[in-house]
Amino acid sequence: DSGVTQTPKHLITATGQRVTLRCSPRSGDLSVYWYQQSLDQGLQFLIQYYNGEERAKGNILERFSAQQFPDLHSELNLSSLELGDSALYFCASSVDAGGNTEAFFGQGTRLTVV
Amino acid sequence: AQSVTQLDSQVPVFEEAPVELRCNYSSSVSVYLFWYVQYPNQGLQLLLKYLSGSTLVESINGFEAEFNKSQTSFHLRKPSVHISDTAEYFCAVSDISNNNDMRFGAGTRLTVKP
């Protein structure tokens, strides 16, 4: 158990809909990362937050947004969903944004868009 | 931003054979380097990391990786693999000069056959 909790584990929704994925980082970790893993794109970095502030942005679509709350949990919002958004979405956390510390990954949320 | 290339998407090997999983990154500026492993239906776990010092780093389960700055590579090796090493392996690079932005390669699926 990495200590990172992601909910829900599975999500099935229709095209055009909006969903929210939730991540609780390990206790004490200030940095949260979101990744998308799909068969054709591999593991893609989406966005990073550190202590409530956006720190780095990767290949995140404009239809997607994220935030980190004062209690350090994070949510990833995916809207106007398309079939191609079907993927495994991982959250990871680390103690700081230093990049030299280990990132701990959650089990992921499997999103299926039908 | 850094890019990470894992040259082999799939590597099938027989049990007890040696294996090398290749990883190259785009820039030789200061970086931290990581290998993560993902077992089926699980999140990613840190396997080993290079931060500084000796260019050869080892994991507790027999894997090792060597940082080669001139070739911008961080290949992962194991002299004798086990069935239990079957997993997906991800190379990751954290760019110290860019807010420690961490990027992952697309992954290499290692399949160990009896």
XYZ file of C-alpha atoms in Angstrom:
228
model
C 0.000 0.000 0.000
C 1.581 3.249 -1.192
C -0.537 5.438 1.071
C -2.020 7.286 -1.907
C -5.767 6.777 -2.250
C -7.653 7.268 -5.463
C -11.405 7.127 -5.860
C -13.296 5.748 -7.597
C -11.381 2.693 -8.796
C -13.561 2.306 -11.860
C -15.798 4.739 -13.698
C -17.955 4.171 -16.737
C -19.597 7.157 -18.332
C -20.981 8.354 -21.634
C -19.423 10.697 -24.159
C -20.046 14.343 -23.432
C -20.269 13.826 -19.697
C -18.108 15.238 -16.917
C -16.386 13.279 -14.166
C -14.248 14.067 -11.140
C -11.408 11.861 -9.993
C -10.175 12.233 -6.453
C -6.749 11.707 -4.921
C -5.647 11.731 -1.303
C -1.867 11.940 -1.054
C 0.289 10.240 1.534
C 0.260 11.923 4.901
C 2.817 14.729 4.863
C 3.251 14.845 1.095
C 2.764 18.311 -0.357
C 3.149 17.513 -4.040
C 0.527 15.775 -6.173
C 0.947 14.636 -9.757
C -1.651 13.405 -12.228
C -0.832 10.996 -15.051
C -2.851 9.389 -17.809
C -1.940 5.899 -18.975
C -3.391 4.606 -22.208
C -2.366 1.800 -24.512
C -1.411 4.047 -27.401
C 0.108 6.998 -25.509
C 1.822 5.290 -22.614
C 2.198 7.199 -19.357
C 1.572 10.906 -19.902
C 2.190 13.588 -17.318
C -0.820 15.852 -16.958
C -0.235 18.298 -14.139
C 1.505 18.813 -10.803
C 0.427 20.729 -7.721
C 2.572 21.672 -4.771
C 0.970 22.860 -1.559
C -2.133 24.076 -3.352
C -0.406 25.812 -6.232
C -0.027 24.570 -9.801
C 3.654 23.818 -10.329
C 4.042 22.126 -13.694
C 1.797 21.375 -16.613
C 2.202 18.589 -19.105
C -0.027 17.274 -21.849
C -3.277 18.255 -20.213
C -6.198 19.040 -22.488
C -8.197 22.210 -22.023
C -11.232 20.047 -21.248
C -9.384 18.788 -18.198
C -8.674 20.750 -15.053
C -7.336 19.999 -11.629
C -6.949 21.576 -8.243
C -5.363 20.861 -4.897
C -7.318 21.797 -1.813
C -6.063 23.182 1.531
C -6.152 19.681 3.019
C -3.855 18.685 0.111
C -6.231 16.283 -1.573
C -6.577 16.823 -5.279
C -9.281 16.442 -7.883
C -8.979 15.982 -11.615
C -12.009 17.122 -13.571
C -12.583 15.741 -17.039
C -15.349 17.299 -19.113
C -16.921 16.847 -22.552
C -15.591 13.330 -22.436
C -14.605 11.556 -25.636
C -14.016 7.897 -26.326
C -10.296 8.590 -26.498
C -10.273 9.761 -22.890
C -10.711 6.168 -21.780
C -7.572 5.401 -19.813
C -6.101 4.676 -16.429
C -5.554 7.889 -14.469
C -2.896 7.808 -11.789
C -2.238 10.172 -8.974
C 1.155 10.274 -7.304
C 2.446 12.226 -4.350
C 5.842 13.161 -2.992
C 7.003 14.975 0.073
C 8.174 18.017 -1.843
C 8.529 19.363 -5.339
C 12.240 18.774 -5.339
C 12.115 16.016 -7.913
C 14.754 14.006 -6.122
C 12.279 12.342 -3.836
C 10.330 9.259 -4.609
C 6.840 9.656 -6.025
C 4.293 7.245 -4.569
C 1.533 6.166 -6.903
C -2.066 5.305 -6.202
C -3.763 2.283 -7.742
C -5.379 4.427 -10.401
C -8.880 5.162 -11.609
C -9.905 3.287 -14.711
C -12.151 5.501 -16.794
C -14.194 3.986 -19.586
C -16.086 6.334 -21.868
C -18.807 4.658 -23.896
C 10.930 19.959 -21.351
C 12.795 16.715 -21.122
C 11.698 13.802 -23.223
C 12.369 10.195 -22.334
C 12.729 7.421 -24.865
C 12.419 3.774 -24.022
C 13.539 2.099 -27.184
C 11.829 -1.236 -26.654
C 8.112 -1.407 -26.006
C 8.249 -5.154 -25.327
C 11.084 -7.409 -24.223
C 10.429 -11.155 -24.006
C 13.137 -13.225 -22.337
C 13.502 -16.674 -20.853
C 13.900 -17.212 -17.142
C 17.497 -16.876 -15.873
C 18.560 -14.969 -18.977
C 20.102 -11.500 -18.683
C 18.086 -8.484 -19.708
C 18.710 -4.831 -20.528
C 15.925 -2.262 -20.796
C 17.087 0.855 -22.537
C 16.338 4.449 -21.598
C 17.584 7.661 -23.162
C 16.636 11.207 -22.297
C 16.873 14.364 -24.312
C 19.159 16.700 -22.433
C 22.369 16.331 -20.485
C 21.634 19.172 -18.095
C 21.326 18.265 -14.443
C 18.777 15.520 -13.935
C 17.640 12.947 -11.466
C 16.870 9.553 -12.966
C 14.448 6.872 -11.883
C 13.172 3.461 -12.839
C 9.671 2.520 -11.760
C 7.995 -0.881 -12.060
C 4.303 -1.568 -12.542
C 3.050 -5.058 -11.771
C -0.289 -6.108 -13.273
C -3.264 -4.218 -11.854
C -1.093 -2.096 -9.606
C 0.298 1.413 -9.491
C 3.924 2.266 -10.181
C 6.581 1.578 -7.568
C 10.078 3.004 -7.395
C 12.704 0.430 -8.371
C 15.862 2.540 -8.133
C 17.071 6.077 -8.566
C 20.172 8.080 -9.388
C 20.562 11.452 -7.703
C 24.335 11.924 -7.500
C 27.539 10.080 -6.712
C 28.249 6.634 -8.096
C 26.832 6.253 -11.572
C 25.860 2.633 -10.895
C 22.792 2.187 -8.703
C 21.229 -1.043 -7.543
C 17.853 -2.214 -6.351
C 17.188 -4.773 -3.644
C 15.918 -7.363 -6.126
C 18.992 -7.566 -8.332
C 18.358 -4.828 -10.893
C 20.974 -2.181 -11.570
C 21.138 0.890 -13.758
C 24.046 2.989 -14.909
C 23.914 6.707 -15.508
C 25.877 7.663 -18.617
C 25.941 11.427 -18.958
C 27.716 11.552 -22.309
C 25.184 9.200 -23.874
C 22.245 10.602 -21.862
C 21.249 7.080 -20.976
C 20.097 5.204 -17.893
C 19.733 1.595 -18.981
C 18.332 -0.987 -16.577
C 19.931 -4.423 -16.353
C 19.554 -7.674 -14.514
C 21.959 -10.597 -14.990
C 19.352 -13.301 -14.405
C 15.598 -12.649 -14.485
C 12.796 -14.507 -12.723
C 9.208 -15.115 -13.725
C 8.211 -12.658 -11.008
C 10.058 -9.853 -12.815
C 7.332 -9.841 -15.462
C 5.993 -6.283 -15.343
C 6.072 -2.948 -17.103
C 9.115 -0.803 -16.435
C 9.151 2.966 -16.723
C 12.161 5.235 -16.917
C 11.652 8.739 -15.531
C 13.725 11.900 -15.608
C 13.418 14.868 -13.289
C 14.829 18.070 -14.767
C 16.559 19.997 -12.002
C 16.735 23.135 -14.128
C 12.995 23.127 -14.808
C 11.253 22.956 -11.453
C 12.171 19.286 -11.215
C 9.583 18.547 -13.866
C 9.380 14.746 -14.007
C 8.678 12.969 -17.269
C 8.202 9.277 -17.902
C 9.045 7.110 -20.859
C 6.324 5.106 -22.576
C 7.303 1.963 -20.715
C 8.822 -1.402 -21.587
C 6.835 -4.539 -20.991
C 9.171 -7.262 -19.754
C 7.785 -10.765 -20.111
C 9.794 -13.577 -18.557
C 8.988 -16.999 -19.964
C 9.748 -20.337 -18.287
